[in-house]
XYZ file of C-alpha atoms in Angstrom:
558
model
C 1.487 99.503 -42.840
C 2.633 97.780 -39.657
C 2.682 100.045 -36.625
C 5.982 100.539 -34.860
C 6.572 99.592 -31.269
C 9.351 100.359 -28.837
C 11.326 97.260 -29.853
C 11.277 97.881 -33.599
C 14.544 98.330 -35.485
C 15.291 98.983 -39.143
C 18.557 97.394 -40.261
C 20.575 97.116 -43.460
C 22.774 94.082 -44.094
C 25.140 93.819 -47.097
C 26.210 90.228 -47.696
C 27.750 90.698 -51.117
C 27.309 94.228 -52.342
C 29.012 96.902 -50.300
C 32.666 96.069 -50.854
C 32.557 93.535 -53.644
C 32.434 94.952 -57.149
C 30.163 92.809 -59.245
C 28.224 90.955 -56.562
C 25.069 92.060 -54.744
C 23.006 90.579 -51.970
C 21.592 93.262 -49.685
C 18.969 92.651 -47.009
C 16.709 95.006 -45.063
C 15.216 93.839 -41.777
C 12.451 95.359 -39.669
C 11.033 94.558 -36.252
C 12.338 93.193 -32.945
C 15.574 91.254 -33.377
C 13.939 87.950 -32.324
C 11.112 88.332 -34.850
C 12.660 90.382 -37.631
C 11.148 90.350 -41.110
C 13.418 90.764 -44.146
C 13.390 91.809 -47.757
C 16.341 91.123 -50.061
C 17.461 93.517 -52.790
C 19.312 91.844 -55.694
C 21.063 88.478 -55.746
C 24.041 88.778 -58.077
C 27.332 87.194 -59.061
C 30.870 88.126 -59.826
C 33.213 86.123 -62.027
C 36.342 84.109 -61.397
C 39.793 85.175 -62.520
C 43.350 83.811 -62.544
C 43.256 83.533 -58.759
C 40.343 81.059 -58.962
C 41.314 78.535 -61.685
C 38.343 76.532 -62.905
C 35.813 78.803 -61.166
C 33.722 80.860 -63.565
C 31.055 82.183 -61.187
C 31.193 83.408 -57.579
C 28.066 84.073 -55.498
C 27.405 85.550 -52.031
C 27.064 83.189 -49.095
C 23.425 83.465 -47.861
C 23.865 81.230 -44.791
C 22.726 83.881 -42.302
C 19.433 84.432 -44.133
C 18.534 80.750 -44.396
C 15.511 80.083 -42.219
C 14.817 83.788 -41.666
C 11.403 85.306 -42.415
C 12.071 86.653 -45.932
C 9.025 88.421 -47.345
C 10.349 88.994 -50.853
C 13.366 89.358 -53.127
C 13.191 92.617 -55.086
C 15.365 92.944 -58.196
C 16.441 96.395 -59.406
C 17.630 95.439 -62.904
C 18.879 92.558 -65.026
C 22.677 92.821 -64.899
C 24.372 89.598 -63.829
C 25.788 91.201 -60.699
C 22.196 91.800 -59.583
C 20.257 88.703 -60.734
C 22.917 86.177 -61.751
C 22.924 84.132 -58.526
C 19.178 83.492 -58.380
C 19.441 80.059 -59.975
C 22.046 79.014 -57.422
C 20.757 80.679 -54.260
C 16.960 80.807 -54.513
C 16.551 77.249 -53.167
C 18.377 78.396 -50.007
C 16.472 81.686 -49.476
C 13.078 80.789 -50.880
C 10.853 83.835 -51.245
C 8.741 85.461 -53.976
C 10.652 87.420 -56.623
C 9.596 90.887 -57.785
C 10.897 92.444 -61.008
C 9.822 94.773 -63.810
C 8.964 93.137 -67.182
C 12.367 93.218 -68.950
C 14.167 91.931 -65.856
C 11.464 89.308 -65.279
C 11.914 87.979 -68.831
C 15.613 87.309 -68.222
C 15.002 85.905 -64.731
C 12.600 83.338 -66.183
C 15.382 82.081 -68.460
C 17.735 81.750 -65.509
C 15.191 79.842 -63.470
C 14.484 77.490 -66.401
C 18.215 76.876 -66.878
C 18.461 76.024 -63.172
C 15.450 73.702 -63.371
C 13.513 75.578 -60.676
C 11.145 77.739 -62.731
C 8.048 75.815 -61.627
C 9.009 76.221 -57.964
C 9.501 79.987 -57.936
C 6.822 82.638 -57.527
C 7.863 85.478 -59.856
C 5.682 88.590 -59.705
C 6.035 91.008 -62.609
C 5.746 94.568 -61.279
C 4.929 97.437 -63.672
C 7.406 100.301 -63.907
C 6.748 102.812 -61.139
C 4.542 100.420 -59.205
C 4.470 99.790 -55.465
C 4.754 96.407 -53.767
C 3.512 95.893 -50.196
C 5.660 93.458 -48.259
C 4.553 93.546 -44.623
C 6.258 96.521 -42.963
C 7.981 97.396 -46.266
C 6.264 99.428 -48.963
C 8.591 99.228 -51.969
C 8.150 101.598 -54.915
C 10.093 101.191 -58.160
C 11.809 104.478 -59.043
C 12.664 105.129 -62.695
C 16.369 105.869 -63.193
C 18.865 105.597 -66.058
C 21.666 103.055 -66.369
C 23.335 100.901 -69.048
C 20.479 98.411 -69.315
C 16.767 98.489 -70.027
C 14.373 99.167 -67.150
C 16.813 100.073 -64.386
C 15.156 100.939 -61.101
C 15.911 102.490 -57.774
C 13.772 101.471 -54.816
C 11.973 103.694 -52.326
C 11.528 101.449 -49.299
C 9.068 102.991 -46.849
C 8.943 101.587 -43.312
C 7.373 102.741 -40.026
C 10.795 104.077 -38.979
C 11.591 105.966 -42.160
C 12.238 105.710 -45.901
C 15.324 104.141 -47.456
C 16.228 105.110 -51.020
C 18.212 102.284 -52.610
C 19.524 103.751 -55.858
C 20.470 100.508 -57.568
C 22.967 101.164 -60.365
C 22.307 104.532 -61.962
C 23.541 107.655 -63.712
C 21.943 110.888 -64.875
C 21.187 110.770 -68.602
C 18.870 113.332 -70.154
C 18.970 111.520 -73.514
C 18.974 107.811 -72.622
C 17.981 106.516 -76.148
C 15.958 103.671 -74.578
C 13.634 104.121 -71.616
C 12.646 107.151 -69.583
C 14.746 109.791 -67.879
C 15.387 109.580 -64.156
C 12.229 110.467 -62.221
C 13.686 113.563 -60.578
C 10.298 114.810 -59.352
C 9.686 111.609 -57.425
C 13.150 111.642 -55.822
C 12.772 115.296 -54.846
C 9.364 114.516 -53.369
C 10.957 111.757 -51.317
C 13.523 114.282 -50.158
C 10.782 116.727 -49.161
C 8.999 113.999 -47.185
C 12.277 112.904 -45.597
C 14.717 110.192 -46.617
C 16.142 108.375 -43.622
C 18.976 106.692 -45.528
C 20.276 106.448 -49.082
C 22.111 103.292 -50.168
C 23.994 104.530 -53.206
C 26.245 103.319 -56.047
C 29.940 104.159 -55.524
C 31.514 102.756 -58.713
C 32.689 106.045 -60.276
C 33.221 108.078 -57.109
C 36.834 108.841 -58.110
C 35.803 110.183 -61.540
C 35.138 113.909 -61.796
C 32.304 115.359 -63.866
C 29.487 113.290 -65.339
C 29.334 109.908 -67.035
C 27.932 111.181 -70.347
C 24.818 110.387 -72.327
C 23.837 107.453 -74.539
C 22.458 110.088 -76.927
C 26.000 111.382 -77.447
C 27.266 107.846 -78.084
C 24.535 107.350 -80.673
C 25.815 110.364 -82.652
C 29.487 109.322 -82.421
C 28.805 105.749 -83.488
C 26.732 106.899 -86.451
C 29.524 109.215 -87.593
C 32.168 106.497 -87.278
C 30.220 103.679 -88.940
C 29.075 105.907 -91.814
C 32.657 106.417 -92.964
C 33.839 102.788 -92.921
C 34.270 100.410 -95.845
C 34.505 96.654 -95.551
C 33.025 94.463 -92.858
C 32.335 96.052 -89.473
C 32.029 94.333 -86.107
C 30.947 96.143 -82.954
C 31.652 94.685 -79.543
C 29.529 95.916 -76.642
C 27.776 94.594 -73.558
C 24.721 92.710 -74.762
C 22.718 93.976 -71.797
C 23.043 97.594 -72.981
C 19.926 97.733 -75.156
C 20.377 101.467 -75.758
C 23.844 100.834 -77.181
C 22.546 98.013 -79.337
C 19.773 100.302 -80.572
C 22.313 102.997 -81.475
C 24.558 100.541 -83.337
C 21.650 99.031 -85.257
C 20.309 102.406 -86.346
C 23.798 103.606 -87.289
C 24.218 100.483 -89.409
C 20.890 100.952 -91.140
C 21.681 104.626 -91.833
C 24.942 103.491 -93.452
C 23.156 100.964 -95.656
C 24.203 97.946 -93.619
C 22.214 94.990 -92.310
C 22.902 93.649 -88.839
C 23.760 90.104 -87.781
C 23.994 89.077 -84.128
C 27.009 87.017 -83.036
C 26.839 85.503 -79.575
C 24.140 83.853 -77.493
C 23.733 86.844 -75.159
C 22.908 89.132 -78.071
C 20.015 86.901 -79.086
C 18.816 86.542 -75.488
C 18.811 90.279 -74.758
C 17.172 91.263 -78.048
C 14.400 88.749 -77.331
C 13.889 90.323 -73.908
C 13.910 93.830 -75.389
C 11.374 92.929 -78.080
C 9.120 91.348 -75.442
C 8.670 94.775 -73.806
C 8.292 96.763 -77.034
C 11.918 97.758 -77.702
C 13.822 97.168 -80.975
C 10.554 96.467 -82.792
C 10.906 99.104 -85.535
C 14.186 97.833 -87.008
C 14.895 95.559 -89.958
C 15.038 91.815 -89.221
C 18.469 90.566 -88.248
C 20.399 88.459 -90.707
C 21.430 85.026 -89.529
C 25.154 84.406 -89.252
C 24.917 82.069 -92.243
C 23.230 84.749 -94.367
C 25.707 87.398 -93.275
C 28.649 85.255 -94.351
C 27.756 85.737 -98.008
C 26.473 89.323 -97.694
C 28.487 92.090 -99.427
C 31.275 93.298 -97.121
C 30.234 96.967 -97.266
C 26.647 96.093 -96.378
C 27.061 94.043 -93.205
C 27.646 94.832 -89.536
C 28.125 92.209 -86.828
C 26.956 93.012 -83.305
C 29.153 90.794 -81.143
C 29.660 89.573 -77.618
C 33.128 89.313 -76.115
C 34.327 92.904 -75.735
C 36.141 91.857 -72.521
C 38.198 89.184 -74.264
C 36.132 86.249 -72.986
C 37.641 83.088 -74.452
C 34.438 81.522 -75.795
C 32.665 84.690 -76.920
C 32.158 85.731 -80.538
C 34.972 88.300 -80.825
C 37.598 85.903 -79.472
C 36.605 83.279 -82.033
C 36.723 85.922 -84.767
C 40.222 86.943 -83.649
C 41.335 83.293 -83.615
C 39.788 82.668 -87.017
C 37.681 79.836 -85.580
C 34.226 81.389 -85.809
C 32.237 79.264 -88.285
C 30.525 82.225 -89.965
C 32.032 85.582 -88.967
C 35.279 86.146 -90.856
C 37.160 89.455 -90.576
C 40.541 90.318 -92.072
C 42.483 92.935 -93.985
C 40.385 96.043 -94.607
C 37.744 95.188 -91.994
C 36.990 97.003 -88.731
C 36.156 96.242 -85.106
C 34.671 98.904 -82.807
C 34.912 98.348 -79.043
C 31.961 100.318 -77.668
C 32.612 99.305 -74.075
C 34.891 100.027 -71.162
C 37.736 97.835 -69.951
C 36.570 96.179 -66.746
C 39.469 96.166 -64.255
C 41.205 92.799 -64.395
C 40.427 92.234 -68.081
C 43.237 94.381 -69.480
C 45.426 91.429 -70.513
C 42.656 89.397 -72.138
C 41.410 92.422 -74.092
C 44.956 93.311 -75.127
C 45.570 89.793 -76.439
C 42.257 89.870 -78.317
C 43.077 93.167 -79.992
C 46.621 92.030 -80.861
C 45.229 88.978 -82.636
C 42.810 91.161 -84.561
C 45.580 93.555 -85.560
C 47.619 90.597 -86.848
C 44.714 89.783 -89.166
C 44.689 93.308 -90.536
C 41.539 94.350 -88.691
C 41.511 98.005 -87.715
C 40.493 98.562 -84.096
C 38.577 101.505 -82.612
C 38.278 102.121 -78.852
C 37.098 104.950 -76.633
C 40.753 105.931 -76.113
C 41.298 106.846 -79.748
C 37.667 107.679 -80.539
C 36.215 109.487 -77.495
C 32.455 109.336 -77.240
C 31.852 105.799 -78.557
C 31.297 104.624 -74.981
C 30.045 106.149 -71.730
C 29.759 104.614 -68.274
C 26.491 103.542 -66.731
C 27.472 104.696 -63.246
C 27.412 108.163 -61.650
C 30.521 110.327 -61.485
C 31.089 112.861 -58.713
C 28.879 115.645 -60.085
C 26.002 113.199 -60.488
C 26.464 111.897 -56.958
C 26.341 115.462 -55.657
C 23.116 116.035 -57.619
C 21.499 112.912 -56.172
C 22.321 114.026 -52.636
C 20.806 117.437 -53.381
C 17.607 115.785 -54.597
C 17.215 113.146 -51.880
C 18.775 114.950 -48.869
C 19.151 111.760 -46.767
C 19.945 111.765 -43.067
C 22.261 108.779 -43.492
C 24.572 107.903 -46.398
C 25.338 104.205 -46.916
C 27.754 103.832 -49.855
C 27.531 100.509 -51.683
C 28.688 98.751 -54.867
C 32.424 99.318 -55.021
C 35.731 98.297 -53.508
C 36.601 99.429 -50.003
C 38.401 102.542 -51.226
C 35.309 103.540 -53.234
C 33.041 103.292 -50.201
C 35.346 105.344 -48.030
C 35.723 108.067 -50.673
C 31.960 108.076 -51.208
C 31.517 108.507 -47.451
C 33.843 111.521 -47.562
C 31.861 112.986 -50.451
C 28.611 112.532 -48.502
C 30.116 114.380 -45.546
C 31.132 117.208 -47.898
C 27.477 117.309 -48.975
C 26.508 117.880 -45.338
C 24.860 114.486 -44.856
C 24.528 114.207 -41.050
C 25.567 110.545 -40.754
C 27.627 108.173 -42.883
C 28.191 104.430 -42.482
C 30.511 102.396 -44.734
C 29.837 98.755 -43.801
C 31.754 95.698 -44.863
C 29.969 92.581 -46.029
C 28.343 90.975 -43.008
C 28.078 94.206 -40.985
C 24.522 94.719 -39.718
C 23.758 98.434 -39.754
C 21.004 99.847 -37.549
C 19.408 102.714 -39.462
C 16.749 103.515 -36.839
C 15.901 104.286 -34.118
C 18.793 106.326 -32.821
C 22.119 107.066 -34.512
C 23.167 104.872 -37.430
C 25.638 102.253 -36.240
C 27.060 98.829 -36.970
C 25.436 96.698 -34.275
C 26.425 93.173 -35.244
C 28.514 91.095 -37.605
C 26.982 88.015 -39.195
C 28.562 85.153 -41.178
C 29.249 86.225 -44.753
C 31.562 85.308 -47.563
C 31.595 83.889 -51.044
C 30.647 80.568 -52.596
C 32.300 79.288 -55.753
C 30.496 77.528 -58.594
C 33.074 74.818 -59.246
C 32.253 71.990 -61.618
C 28.568 72.811 -61.395
C 28.641 72.613 -57.594
C 28.502 75.289 -54.896
C 31.622 75.027 -52.745
C 33.056 77.114 -49.934
C 35.581 79.786 -50.823
C 38.425 78.055 -48.997
C 37.519 74.591 -50.265
C 40.190 71.905 -50.520
C 39.657 71.276 -54.243
C 40.466 74.847 -55.245
C 43.421 75.013 -52.849
C 44.889 71.896 -54.404
C 44.219 73.175 -57.923
C 45.977 76.463 -57.208
C 48.855 74.618 -55.572
C 49.152 72.314 -58.574
C 49.007 75.260 -60.991
C 51.931 76.923 -59.225
C 54.018 73.906 -58.235
C 53.073 70.964 -60.449
C 52.245 67.356 -59.582
C 54.335 64.228 -59.051
C 52.623 60.824 -59.238
C 54.510 57.817 -57.854
C 53.421 54.199 -58.132
C 55.018 50.907 -57.164
C 54.153 47.500 -55.719
C 55.199 45.855 -52.453
C 55.106 42.155 -51.711
C 53.753 40.641 -48.499
C 57.086 41.200 -46.742
C 57.194 44.895 -47.706
C 59.845 44.502 -50.384
C 59.655 46.491 -53.629
C 58.198 44.137 -56.218
C 57.994 46.352 -59.337
C 59.624 49.232 -61.110
C 59.034 52.577 -59.428
C 57.154 54.846 -61.834
C 57.424 58.621 -61.219
C 55.472 60.930 -63.511
C 55.479 64.709 -63.513
C 52.737 67.126 -64.550
C 53.518 70.797 -64.982
C 57.234 70.389 -64.167
C 60.041 71.406 -66.544
C 63.051 69.570 -67.848
C 66.330 71.249 -68.671
C 67.625 71.612 -72.238
C 70.631 69.480 -71.199
C 68.697 67.189 -68.864
C 65.228 66.069 -70.014
C 62.425 65.675 -67.497
C 62.542 61.901 -67.927
C 66.107 61.789 -66.591
C 65.113 63.908 -63.586
C 62.190 61.603 -62.829
C 64.444 58.530 -63.095
C 66.680 60.055 -60.426
C 63.611 60.674 -58.277
C 62.591 57.036 -58.663
C 65.981 56.058 -57.197
C 65.399 58.376 -54.243
C 61.979 56.809 -53.667
C 63.529 53.333 -53.779
C 66.151 54.300 -51.204
C 63.475 55.832 -48.974
C 61.254 52.739 -49.068
C 64.185 50.367 -48.488
C 65.079 52.451 -45.452
C 61.726 51.788 -43.788
C 61.661 48.935 -41.278
C 59.185 46.799 -39.391
C 55.717 48.207 -38.798
C 56.403 51.221 -41.004
C 56.235 48.970 -44.059
C 52.790 47.780 -43.001
C 51.307 51.274 -42.780
C 50.606 52.809 -46.190
C 50.133 56.243 -44.646
C 53.676 56.122 -43.241
C 55.045 55.000 -46.613
C 53.201 57.784 -48.480
C 54.407 60.441 -46.042
C 58.010 59.266 -46.308
C 57.873 59.262 -50.126
C 56.219 62.697 -50.153
C 58.906 64.182 -47.903
C 61.649 62.764 -50.104
C 60.202 64.063 -53.364
C 59.291 67.484 -52.008
C 62.803 67.919 -50.653
C 64.257 66.878 -54.010
C 61.840 69.149 -55.887
C 62.841 72.079 -53.720
C 66.477 71.473 -54.655
C 65.805 70.972 -58.379
C 62.959 73.389 -59.177
C 62.598 75.500 -56.036
C 59.028 74.193 -55.841
C 57.016 71.849 -53.649
C 54.629 69.966 -55.953
C 51.634 67.904 -54.932
C 52.819 64.307 -54.483
C 50.380 61.466 -55.037
C 51.710 58.008 -54.041
C 50.016 54.793 -55.164
C 51.171 51.648 -53.333
C 49.931 48.272 -54.581
C 50.050 45.244 -52.284
C 50.714 41.879 -53.899
């Protein structure tokens, strides 16, 4: 391992993971500031919502790290908020990737989809293995979470060890995979943990998250008593949950059909590492369509109400093969992600209209548990690791602050709660924020990476709220109006007593009066004409609709 010198520093830099739920890009740097070497932990995404129309995927901005000496990108697990941005960002932060087998399988698919698979060095690291990356010695630590092969990372450096927990919980009966390697974490604690970078998602929830083993029992009990077709919606990435549903179905005399691309992708990844290999073959959707109702179970994507996922198409009645109706059942074995309440509610209303009976964790406790640690589990982790510094991560700002308070209650000597872009010195000396670097978010818009405040999205949001007016007319060589003035409106209402067409005709008259009022050189400058027309129509729109739409003016010269 590299020897330390008097100029060495160990720093932690969150660029998309400490106060942004669902997006991770964390960097660790070591050495003198002018010659610092970096490793990156996780490169994930979050997803667009109503505030970002047309944007499905949002990724961290890696500008600061471009051109830096990046020794490796280490992935903790295969959730989208930890690996989803690799296809978009790897070309900008080129470095070898390190992942355990299940995660590596899914990363390969992402790299192929992005057309960069041949360019990327992807090293498959066995569970529990150690990777040497210059001054960083990174050991994969077995933990439990809501996906196969979740890992924490023990990052040993000449200035101390950082325990990066990844996403985790304590589960003594995880169904798939091994229990958390408590002995290893306690050994780290005995040797001395300089800092622990730890999941904050459930810091406001008392108690413990619960076990997948308990969910397995509850699902088996519920499915055993149902007649008719059964669909189960869950996160495809939760292989343990899929395993429990499949075995519950088989115990109830049902065969399983997968509905949704993600289900097929994750089961392929699971089978590649020896999971789900002792179950009956899945039925195709075509086969399941003609299977007896009491002998079929559909394992579906779309538990969050995603418009194009399997459950939404079932609720709409547009799925080509999966048909559910009166006397059938849908089990939601998943939590409601904040922000998805309306879409899930609409999905379930549509199902209820079709006569489908719905089951959720609210009315059937135990059919879902979280994959993140609650307060008692956080306390246990601090007792095992005993870090000198607590660095809460993965949560909104209020989560990080509350986690910092919890760490202080656990007698952790130092706590730092950085914002994205805050460079935290972990050693030598007291932990402190020593710099702020450029950070932010990039939007995947129309297959392109664009800046968060880009003009296209601003205009789209403006148009969505205020509508659009398009004006076109022709002028002759002397600047006189030489055609009808055509005003068209998009996203603007008409009144029941005054249709939109009549309103637009009145606007055309206002445009005509405005243009006729222009004199001399103003009629030769199209920019002046467009600005005058825009002012007129926005003023009129404010009076009529209390809105200021986008105005596009097309002037033809004859």
